[in-house]
Short mmCIF file of C-alpha atoms and ligand atoms in Angstrom, two decimals:
data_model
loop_
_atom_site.label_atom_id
_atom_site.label_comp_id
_atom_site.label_asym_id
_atom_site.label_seq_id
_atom_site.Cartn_x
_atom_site.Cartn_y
_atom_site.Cartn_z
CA UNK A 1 8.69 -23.93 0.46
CA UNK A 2 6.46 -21.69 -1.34
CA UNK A 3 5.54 -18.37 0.48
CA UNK A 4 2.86 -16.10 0.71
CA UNK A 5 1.43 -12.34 2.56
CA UNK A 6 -0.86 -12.21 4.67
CA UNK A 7 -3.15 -8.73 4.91
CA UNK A 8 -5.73 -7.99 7.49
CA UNK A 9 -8.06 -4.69 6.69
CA UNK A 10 -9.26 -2.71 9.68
CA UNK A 11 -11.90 -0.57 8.74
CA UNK A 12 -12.41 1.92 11.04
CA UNK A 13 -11.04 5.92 11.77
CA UNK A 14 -11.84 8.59 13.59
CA UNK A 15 -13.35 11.15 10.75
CA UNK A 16 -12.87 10.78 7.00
CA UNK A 17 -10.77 12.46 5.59
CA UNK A 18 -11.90 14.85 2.81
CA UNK A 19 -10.26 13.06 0.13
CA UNK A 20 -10.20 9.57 0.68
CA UNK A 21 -12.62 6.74 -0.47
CA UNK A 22 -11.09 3.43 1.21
CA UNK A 23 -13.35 1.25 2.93
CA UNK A 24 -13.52 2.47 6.73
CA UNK A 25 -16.22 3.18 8.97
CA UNK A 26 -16.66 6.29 11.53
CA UNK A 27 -18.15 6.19 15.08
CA UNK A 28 -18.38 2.50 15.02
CA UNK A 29 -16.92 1.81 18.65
CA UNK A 30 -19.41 -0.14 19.39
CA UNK A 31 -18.99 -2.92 16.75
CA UNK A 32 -15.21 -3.28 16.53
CA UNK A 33 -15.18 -6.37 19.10
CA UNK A 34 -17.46 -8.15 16.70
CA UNK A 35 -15.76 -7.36 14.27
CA UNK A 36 -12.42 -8.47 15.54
CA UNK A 37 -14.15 -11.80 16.84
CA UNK A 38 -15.47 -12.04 12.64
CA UNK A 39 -11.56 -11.45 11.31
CA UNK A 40 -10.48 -14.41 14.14
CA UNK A 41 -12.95 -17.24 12.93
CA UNK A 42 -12.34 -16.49 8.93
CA UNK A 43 -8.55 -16.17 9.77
CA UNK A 44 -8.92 -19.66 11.30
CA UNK A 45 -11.16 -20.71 8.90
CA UNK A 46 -8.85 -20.11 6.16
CA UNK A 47 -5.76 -22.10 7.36
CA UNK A 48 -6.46 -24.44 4.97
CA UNK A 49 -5.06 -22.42 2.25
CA UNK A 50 -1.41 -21.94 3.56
CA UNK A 51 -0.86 -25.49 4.09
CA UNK A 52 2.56 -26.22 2.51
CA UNK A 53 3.32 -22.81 2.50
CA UNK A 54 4.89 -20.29 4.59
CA UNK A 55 3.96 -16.72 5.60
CA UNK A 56 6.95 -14.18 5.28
CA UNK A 57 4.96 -10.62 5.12
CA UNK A 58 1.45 -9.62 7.22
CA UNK A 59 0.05 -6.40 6.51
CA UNK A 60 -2.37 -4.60 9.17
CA UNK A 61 -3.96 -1.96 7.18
CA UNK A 62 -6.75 0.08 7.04
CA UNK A 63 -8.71 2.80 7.89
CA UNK A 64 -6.68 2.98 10.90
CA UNK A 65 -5.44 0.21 12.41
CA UNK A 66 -4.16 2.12 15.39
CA UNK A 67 -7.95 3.44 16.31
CA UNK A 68 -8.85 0.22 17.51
CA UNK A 69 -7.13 -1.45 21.05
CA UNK A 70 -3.86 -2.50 20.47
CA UNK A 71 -4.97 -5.59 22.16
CA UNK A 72 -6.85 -6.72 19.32
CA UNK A 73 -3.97 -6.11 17.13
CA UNK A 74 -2.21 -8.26 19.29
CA UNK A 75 -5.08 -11.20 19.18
CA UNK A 76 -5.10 -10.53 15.63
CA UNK A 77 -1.11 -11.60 15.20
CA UNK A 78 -1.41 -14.35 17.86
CA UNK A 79 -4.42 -16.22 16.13
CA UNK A 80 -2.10 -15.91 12.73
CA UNK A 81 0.77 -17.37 13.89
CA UNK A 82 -0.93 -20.42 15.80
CA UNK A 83 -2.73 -20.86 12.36
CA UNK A 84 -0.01 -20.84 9.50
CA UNK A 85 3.32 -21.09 9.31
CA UNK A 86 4.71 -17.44 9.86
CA UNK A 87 8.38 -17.58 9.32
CA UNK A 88 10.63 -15.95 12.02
CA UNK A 89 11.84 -13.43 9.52
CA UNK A 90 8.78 -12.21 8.96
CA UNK A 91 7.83 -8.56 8.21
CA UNK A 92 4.63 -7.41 9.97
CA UNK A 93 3.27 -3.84 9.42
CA UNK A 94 0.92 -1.86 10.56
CA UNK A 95 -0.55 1.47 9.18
CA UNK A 96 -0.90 3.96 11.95
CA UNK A 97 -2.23 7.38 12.12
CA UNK A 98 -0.31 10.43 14.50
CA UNK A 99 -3.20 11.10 16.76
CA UNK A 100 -3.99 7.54 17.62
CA UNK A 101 -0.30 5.92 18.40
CA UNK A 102 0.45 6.01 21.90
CA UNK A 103 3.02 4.48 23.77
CA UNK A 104 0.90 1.79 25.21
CA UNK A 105 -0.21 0.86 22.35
CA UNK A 106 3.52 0.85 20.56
CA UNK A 107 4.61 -1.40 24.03
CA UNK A 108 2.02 -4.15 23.00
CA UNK A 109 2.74 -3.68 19.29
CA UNK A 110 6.10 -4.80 19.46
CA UNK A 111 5.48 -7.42 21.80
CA UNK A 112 2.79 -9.01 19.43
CA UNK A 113 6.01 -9.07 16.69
CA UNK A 114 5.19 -5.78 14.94
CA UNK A 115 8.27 -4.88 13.22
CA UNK A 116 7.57 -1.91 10.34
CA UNK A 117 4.87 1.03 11.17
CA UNK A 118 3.19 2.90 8.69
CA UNK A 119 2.63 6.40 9.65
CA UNK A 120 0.34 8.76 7.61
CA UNK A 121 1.53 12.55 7.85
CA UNK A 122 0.65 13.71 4.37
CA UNK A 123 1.84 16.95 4.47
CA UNK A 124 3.61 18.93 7.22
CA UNK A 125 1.50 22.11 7.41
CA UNK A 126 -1.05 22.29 9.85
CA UNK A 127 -2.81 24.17 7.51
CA UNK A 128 -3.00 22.22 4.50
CA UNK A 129 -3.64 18.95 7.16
CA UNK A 130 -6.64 20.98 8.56
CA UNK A 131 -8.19 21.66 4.73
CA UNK A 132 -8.24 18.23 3.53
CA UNK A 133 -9.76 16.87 6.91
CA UNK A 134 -6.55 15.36 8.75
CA UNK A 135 -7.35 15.16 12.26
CA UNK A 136 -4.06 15.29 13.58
CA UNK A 137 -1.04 18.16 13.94
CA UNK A 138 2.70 18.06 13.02
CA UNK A 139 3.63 17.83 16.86
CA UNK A 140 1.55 14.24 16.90
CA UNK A 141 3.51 12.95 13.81
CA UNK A 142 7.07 13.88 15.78
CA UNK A 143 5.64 12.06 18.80
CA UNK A 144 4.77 9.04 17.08
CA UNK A 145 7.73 8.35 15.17
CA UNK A 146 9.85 9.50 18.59
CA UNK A 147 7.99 6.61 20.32
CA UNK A 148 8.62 4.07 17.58
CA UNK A 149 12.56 5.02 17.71
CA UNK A 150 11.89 4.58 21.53
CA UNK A 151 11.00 1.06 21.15
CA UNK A 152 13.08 0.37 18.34
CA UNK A 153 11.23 0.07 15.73
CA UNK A 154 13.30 1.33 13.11
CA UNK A 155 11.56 0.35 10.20
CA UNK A 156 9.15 3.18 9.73
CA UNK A 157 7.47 4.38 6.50
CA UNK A 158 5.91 8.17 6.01
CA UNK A 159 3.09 8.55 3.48
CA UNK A 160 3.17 11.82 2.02
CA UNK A 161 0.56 13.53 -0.53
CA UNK A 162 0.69 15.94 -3.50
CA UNK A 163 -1.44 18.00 -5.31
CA UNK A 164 -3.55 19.10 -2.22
CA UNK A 165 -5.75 21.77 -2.05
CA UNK A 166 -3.17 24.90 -1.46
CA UNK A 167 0.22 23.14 -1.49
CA UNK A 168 3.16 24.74 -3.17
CA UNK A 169 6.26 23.10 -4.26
CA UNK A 170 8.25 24.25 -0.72
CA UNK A 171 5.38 22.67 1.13
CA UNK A 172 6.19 19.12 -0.64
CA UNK A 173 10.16 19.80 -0.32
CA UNK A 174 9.96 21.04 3.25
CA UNK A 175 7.37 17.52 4.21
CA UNK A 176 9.30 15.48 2.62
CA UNK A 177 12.75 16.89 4.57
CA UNK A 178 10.87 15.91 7.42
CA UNK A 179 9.82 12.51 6.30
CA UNK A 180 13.65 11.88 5.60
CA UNK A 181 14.76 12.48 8.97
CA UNK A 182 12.50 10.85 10.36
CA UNK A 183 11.85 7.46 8.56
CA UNK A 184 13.64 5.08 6.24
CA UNK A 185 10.62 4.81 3.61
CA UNK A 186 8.77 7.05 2.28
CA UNK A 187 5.24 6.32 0.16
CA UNK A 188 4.77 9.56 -2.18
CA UNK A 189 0.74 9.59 -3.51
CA UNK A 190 -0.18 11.79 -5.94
CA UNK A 191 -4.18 13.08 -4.74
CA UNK A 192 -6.73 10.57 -6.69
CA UNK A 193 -9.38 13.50 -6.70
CA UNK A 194 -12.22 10.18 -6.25
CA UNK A 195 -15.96 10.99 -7.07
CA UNK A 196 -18.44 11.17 -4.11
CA UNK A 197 -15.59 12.47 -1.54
CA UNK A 198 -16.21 15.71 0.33
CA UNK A 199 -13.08 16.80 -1.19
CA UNK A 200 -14.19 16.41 -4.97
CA UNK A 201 -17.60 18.00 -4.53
CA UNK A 202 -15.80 21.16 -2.77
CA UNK A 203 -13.46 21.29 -6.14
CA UNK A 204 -16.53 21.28 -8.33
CA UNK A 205 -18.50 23.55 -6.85
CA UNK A 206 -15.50 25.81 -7.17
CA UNK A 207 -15.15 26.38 -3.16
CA UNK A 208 -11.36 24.83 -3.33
CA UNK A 209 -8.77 24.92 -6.17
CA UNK A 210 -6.20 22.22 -6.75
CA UNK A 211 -3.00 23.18 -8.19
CA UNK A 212 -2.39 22.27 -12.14
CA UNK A 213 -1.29 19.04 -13.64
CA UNK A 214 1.46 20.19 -14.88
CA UNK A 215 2.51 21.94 -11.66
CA UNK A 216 2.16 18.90 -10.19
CA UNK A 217 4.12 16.88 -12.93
CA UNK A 218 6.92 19.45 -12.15
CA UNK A 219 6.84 18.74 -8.68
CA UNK A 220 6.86 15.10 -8.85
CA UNK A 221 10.18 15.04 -10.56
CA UNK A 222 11.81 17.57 -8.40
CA UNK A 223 10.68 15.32 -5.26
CA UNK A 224 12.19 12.53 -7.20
CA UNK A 225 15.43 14.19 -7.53
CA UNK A 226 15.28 15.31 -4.04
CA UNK A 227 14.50 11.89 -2.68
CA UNK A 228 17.20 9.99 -4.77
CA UNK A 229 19.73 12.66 -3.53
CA UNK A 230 19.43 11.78 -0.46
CA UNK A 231 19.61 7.97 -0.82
CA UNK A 232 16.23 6.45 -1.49
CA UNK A 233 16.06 4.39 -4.25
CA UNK A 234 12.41 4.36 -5.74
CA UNK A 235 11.89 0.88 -6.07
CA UNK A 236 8.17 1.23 -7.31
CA UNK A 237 6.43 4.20 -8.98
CA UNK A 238 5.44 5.68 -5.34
CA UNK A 239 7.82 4.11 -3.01
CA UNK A 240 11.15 5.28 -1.95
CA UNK A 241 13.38 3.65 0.65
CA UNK A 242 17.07 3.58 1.88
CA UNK A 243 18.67 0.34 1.18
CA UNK A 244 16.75 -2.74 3.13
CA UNK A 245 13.86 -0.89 3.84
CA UNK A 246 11.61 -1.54 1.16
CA UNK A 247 8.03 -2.46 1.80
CA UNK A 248 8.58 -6.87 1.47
CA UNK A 249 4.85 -7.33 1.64
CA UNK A 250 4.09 -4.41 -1.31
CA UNK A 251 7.01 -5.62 -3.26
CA UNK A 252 5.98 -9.36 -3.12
CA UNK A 253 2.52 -8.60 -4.08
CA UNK A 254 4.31 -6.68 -7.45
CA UNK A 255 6.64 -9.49 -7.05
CA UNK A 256 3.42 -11.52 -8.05
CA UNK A 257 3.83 -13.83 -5.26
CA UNK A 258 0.42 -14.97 -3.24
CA UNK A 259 -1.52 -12.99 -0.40
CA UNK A 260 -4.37 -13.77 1.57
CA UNK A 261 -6.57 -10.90 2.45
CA UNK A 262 -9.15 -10.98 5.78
CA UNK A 263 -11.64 -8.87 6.49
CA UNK A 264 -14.11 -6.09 4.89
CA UNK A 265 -13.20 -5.21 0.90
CA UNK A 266 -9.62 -7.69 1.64
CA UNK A 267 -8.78 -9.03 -1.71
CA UNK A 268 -6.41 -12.11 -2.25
CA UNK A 269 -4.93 -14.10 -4.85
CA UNK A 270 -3.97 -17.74 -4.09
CA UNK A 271 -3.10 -20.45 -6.32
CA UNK A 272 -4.46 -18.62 -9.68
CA UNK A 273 -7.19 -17.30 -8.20
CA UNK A 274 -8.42 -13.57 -7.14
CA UNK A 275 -11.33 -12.85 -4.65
CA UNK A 276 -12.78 -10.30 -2.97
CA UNK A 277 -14.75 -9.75 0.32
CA UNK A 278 -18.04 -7.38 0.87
CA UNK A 279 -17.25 -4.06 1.17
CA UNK A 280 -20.24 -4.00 3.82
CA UNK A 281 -19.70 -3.94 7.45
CA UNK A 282 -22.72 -5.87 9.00
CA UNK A 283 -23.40 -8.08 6.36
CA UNK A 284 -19.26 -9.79 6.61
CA UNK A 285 -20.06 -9.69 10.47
CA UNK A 286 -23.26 -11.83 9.85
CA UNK A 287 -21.83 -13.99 6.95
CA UNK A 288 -18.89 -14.89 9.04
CA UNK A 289 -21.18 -15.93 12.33
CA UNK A 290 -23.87 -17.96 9.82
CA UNK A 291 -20.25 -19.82 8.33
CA UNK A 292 -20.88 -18.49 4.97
CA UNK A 293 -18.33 -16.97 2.54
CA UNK A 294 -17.46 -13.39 2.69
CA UNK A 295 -16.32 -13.47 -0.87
CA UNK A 296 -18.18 -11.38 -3.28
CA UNK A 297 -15.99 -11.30 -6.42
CA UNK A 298 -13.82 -14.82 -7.71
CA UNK A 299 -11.84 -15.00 -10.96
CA UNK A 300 -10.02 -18.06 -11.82
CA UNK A 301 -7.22 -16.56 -13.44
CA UNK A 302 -6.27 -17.46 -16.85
CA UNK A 303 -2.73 -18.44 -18.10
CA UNK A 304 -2.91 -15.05 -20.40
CA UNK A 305 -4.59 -12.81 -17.15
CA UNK A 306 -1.33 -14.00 -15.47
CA UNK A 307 1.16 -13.33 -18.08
CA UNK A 308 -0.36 -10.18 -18.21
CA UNK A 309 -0.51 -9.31 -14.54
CA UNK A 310 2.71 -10.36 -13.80
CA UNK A 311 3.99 -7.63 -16.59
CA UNK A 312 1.96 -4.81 -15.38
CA UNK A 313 2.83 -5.24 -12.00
CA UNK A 314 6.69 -6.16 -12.98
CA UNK A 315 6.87 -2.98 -15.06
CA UNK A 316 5.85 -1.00 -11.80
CA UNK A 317 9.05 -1.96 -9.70
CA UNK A 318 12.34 -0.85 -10.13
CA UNK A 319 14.05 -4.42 -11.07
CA UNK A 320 11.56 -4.91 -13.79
CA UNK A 321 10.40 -7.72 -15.58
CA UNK A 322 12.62 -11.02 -15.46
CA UNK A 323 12.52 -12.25 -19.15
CA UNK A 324 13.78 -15.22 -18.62
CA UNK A 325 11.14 -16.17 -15.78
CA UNK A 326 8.35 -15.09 -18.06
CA UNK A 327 9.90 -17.34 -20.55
CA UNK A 328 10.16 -20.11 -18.48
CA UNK A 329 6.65 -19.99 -16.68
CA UNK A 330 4.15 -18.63 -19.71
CA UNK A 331 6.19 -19.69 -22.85
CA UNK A 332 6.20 -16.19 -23.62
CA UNK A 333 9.32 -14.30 -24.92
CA UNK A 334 8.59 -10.96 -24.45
CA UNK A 335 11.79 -9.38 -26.22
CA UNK A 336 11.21 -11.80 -29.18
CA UNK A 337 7.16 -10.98 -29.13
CA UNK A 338 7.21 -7.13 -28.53
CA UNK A 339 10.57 -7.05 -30.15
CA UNK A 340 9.77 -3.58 -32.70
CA UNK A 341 8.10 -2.37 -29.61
CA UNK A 342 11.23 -2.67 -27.41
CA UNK A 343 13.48 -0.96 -29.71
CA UNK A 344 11.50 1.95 -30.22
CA UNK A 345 11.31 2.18 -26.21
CA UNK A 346 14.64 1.72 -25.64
CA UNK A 347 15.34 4.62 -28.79
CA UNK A 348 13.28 7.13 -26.59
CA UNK A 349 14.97 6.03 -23.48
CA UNK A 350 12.07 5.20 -21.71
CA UNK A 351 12.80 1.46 -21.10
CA UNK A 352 16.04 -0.64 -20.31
CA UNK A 353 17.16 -3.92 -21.21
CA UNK A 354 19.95 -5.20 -19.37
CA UNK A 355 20.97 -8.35 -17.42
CA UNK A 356 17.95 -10.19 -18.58
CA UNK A 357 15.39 -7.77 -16.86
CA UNK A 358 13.38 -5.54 -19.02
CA UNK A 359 12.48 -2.06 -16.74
CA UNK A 360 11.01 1.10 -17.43
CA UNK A 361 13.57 4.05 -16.59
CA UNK A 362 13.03 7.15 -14.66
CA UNK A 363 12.29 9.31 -17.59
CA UNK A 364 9.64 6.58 -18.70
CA UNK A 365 8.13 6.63 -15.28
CA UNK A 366 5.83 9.56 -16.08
CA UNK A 367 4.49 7.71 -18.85
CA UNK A 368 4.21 3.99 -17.15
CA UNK A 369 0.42 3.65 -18.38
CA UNK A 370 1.11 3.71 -21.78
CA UNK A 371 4.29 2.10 -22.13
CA UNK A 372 2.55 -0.43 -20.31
CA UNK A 373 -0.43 -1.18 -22.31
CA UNK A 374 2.22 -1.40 -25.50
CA UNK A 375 4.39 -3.90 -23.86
CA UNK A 376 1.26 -6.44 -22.62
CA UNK A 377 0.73 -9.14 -25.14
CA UNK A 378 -2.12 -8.74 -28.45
C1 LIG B 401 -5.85 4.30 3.09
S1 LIG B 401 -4.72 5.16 4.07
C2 LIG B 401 -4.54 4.13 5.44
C3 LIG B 401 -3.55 4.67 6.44
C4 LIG B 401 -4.02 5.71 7.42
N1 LIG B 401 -5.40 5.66 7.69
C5 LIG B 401 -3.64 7.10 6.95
O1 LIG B 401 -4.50 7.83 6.52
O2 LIG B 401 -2.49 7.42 7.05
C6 LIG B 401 -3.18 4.91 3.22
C7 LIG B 401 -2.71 6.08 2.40
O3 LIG B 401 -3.44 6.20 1.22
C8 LIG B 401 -3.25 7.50 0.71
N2 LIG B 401 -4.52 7.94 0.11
C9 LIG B 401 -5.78 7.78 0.60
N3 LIG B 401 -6.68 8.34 -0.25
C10 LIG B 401 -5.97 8.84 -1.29
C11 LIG B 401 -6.33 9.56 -2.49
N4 LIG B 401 -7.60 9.86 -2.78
N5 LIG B 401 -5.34 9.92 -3.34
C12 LIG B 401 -4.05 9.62 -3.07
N6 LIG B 401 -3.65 8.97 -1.96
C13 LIG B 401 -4.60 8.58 -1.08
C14 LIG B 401 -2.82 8.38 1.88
O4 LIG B 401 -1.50 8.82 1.69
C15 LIG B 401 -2.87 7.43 3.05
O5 LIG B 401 -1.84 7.66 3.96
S1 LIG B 402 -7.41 8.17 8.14
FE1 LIG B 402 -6.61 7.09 6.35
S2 LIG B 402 -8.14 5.51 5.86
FE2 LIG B 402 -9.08 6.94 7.33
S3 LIG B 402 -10.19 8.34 6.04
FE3 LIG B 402 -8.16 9.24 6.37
S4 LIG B 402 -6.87 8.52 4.65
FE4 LIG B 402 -8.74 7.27 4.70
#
């Protein structure tokens, strides 16, 4: 049976962050039941799409997922598996922030089938937390992770940043020596400095500094080495985990398998088809209640948009590309096609070809873009 993810977007947090442009509301207390109650009827509207099929990843994310009642989180799962087919094997996730996961809410997390949390820390100086608008300490992301090993939930990921305002290369080593003891993945972002974020307007008006690109370059690799030494294979450009701890629901998505995205800004692609929801709060509230789409954005997806897709996103995981499976489902031989190409790759050692999977290699990693766009077809 075929299987797909399922993702759910919660858009609400506490305070923005400086830096960060994802779709998420602030002080919106008020409007998160309606919300929920919105997410419920399109979830059970949608059914009709994983007929036949089977759900083996959800994905709560946000905003912060863990600023709303854990209740809801628990409706949430509840109302998915009495709609689809959610296999028993399932991974469910949920991205959590320190300052909002309490035990209560852990308790009713794992009852509702949670299985892998998501914990934002960033970076482990208070300071550097403090200048790009965290609202939580180093003490809160102990505490959290302490109460996930408490209930056993033992599949935890750390997201960690670099390139933030005032970081050094000892801050990255010293967070990310935490994040190791601590959790079994680890999801390594280099800062996005995005236009209209407080952050951005701060660095042009010359009131904060970030540190060079090639600083950061330097860094990146060192926290590579670092991370590999101690046993996480990266098995996409960001993502590091110990063996059996990847991210299933990231790694299918790369894996070009379906999803099915709910709420505000969700995207999905199902059965050659992308779409995305309004980014806007109220109005996917009132759609939903009037029974009208929330979809703002649908692309039928082209034989050639898949083949091409399917290499991007290939080329971004460790394993690579299967040759033979792009043979078999586009009629395209990649080797044979982008043959000169290869070579000259493979010369500079920034691609390998072995076992049938074509994959880019850790020195070609800092150059993924443009290796890339020379491998995608003319
Ligand atoms: C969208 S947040 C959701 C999870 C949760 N709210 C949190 O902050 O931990 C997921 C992750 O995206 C990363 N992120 C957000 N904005 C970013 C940016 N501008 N550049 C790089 N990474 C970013 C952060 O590491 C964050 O943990
Ligand atoms: S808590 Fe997460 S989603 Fe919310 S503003 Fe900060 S980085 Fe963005």
């Amino acid at each position: 049976m075929e299987k797909f993810g399922i993702y759910v977007h919660i858009p609400f947090c506490v305070k923005k962050c400086k830096y960060c442009d994802f779709i998420s509301y602030t002080n919106c207390q008020n409007i998160v039941s309606d919300y929920i109650n919105a997410l419920l009827m399109e979830i059970k509207e949608n059914a009709k799409y994983g007929q036949d099929k089977a759900v083996d990843t959800i994905y709560i994310g946000g905003g912060t997922p863990s600023y709303i009642d854990a209740k809801w989180i628990a409706t949430l799962l509840s109302t998915i598996m009495e709609n689809y087919l959610v296999l028993p094997t399932c991974e469910i996730s949920i991205e959590c922030n320190p300052n909002s996961l309490t035990e209560e809410k852990i308790q009713i997390y794992k009852t509702a089938g949670v299985n892998r949390i998501s914990i934002g820390l960033q970076a482990k100086q208070n300071s550097i937390l403090k200048k790009i608008g965290r609202v939580h300490t180093l003490q809160q992301y102990i505490d959290a992770v302490k109460l996930c090993q408490k209930y056993k939930i033992l599949s935890i990921n750390t997201d960690v940043m670099f390139g933030l305002p005032t970081q050094k290369k000892k801050h990255i080593l010293s967070t990310l020596a935490l994040a190791t003891k601590y959790s079994k993945h680890i999801s390594m972002y280099s800062l996005i400095l995005e236009p209209d974020t407080p952050l951005y307007k701060e660095v042009m008006q010359g009131k904060t500094s970030l540190p060079k690109e090639d600083q950061v370059v330097e860094w990146y690799e060192k926290a590579v080495k670092y991370l590999q030494k101690k046993g996480y294979i990266q098995y996409e450009v960001s993502n590091f985990a110990l063996k059996g701890y990847e991210c299933l629901h990231n790694l299918h998505c790369w894996q070009y398998q379906d999803y099915l995205g709910f709420g505000v800004s969700a995207s999905s692609k199902m059965n050659g088809v992308r779409f995305t929801r309004t980014k806007h709060l109220e109005e996917y509230i009132t759609l939903v209640h009037h029974q009208e789409s929330t979809i703002i954005q649908k692309e039928v997806l082209t034989k050639v948009d898949q083949l091409e897709e399917k290499i991007m996103l290939g080329l971004r995981t460790a394993n690579g590309i299967d040759v033979q499976d792009i043979k078999e489902s586009f009629g395209y031989d990649l080797v044979k096609e982008k043959n000169e190409v290869i070579k000259a790759l493979v010369q500079k050692k920034f691609v390998i070809l072995e076992n049938g999977f074509l994959k880019i290699s850790s020195k070609g990693w800092y150059v993924m873009n443009t290796i890339i766009v020379d491998l995608l077809p003319n």
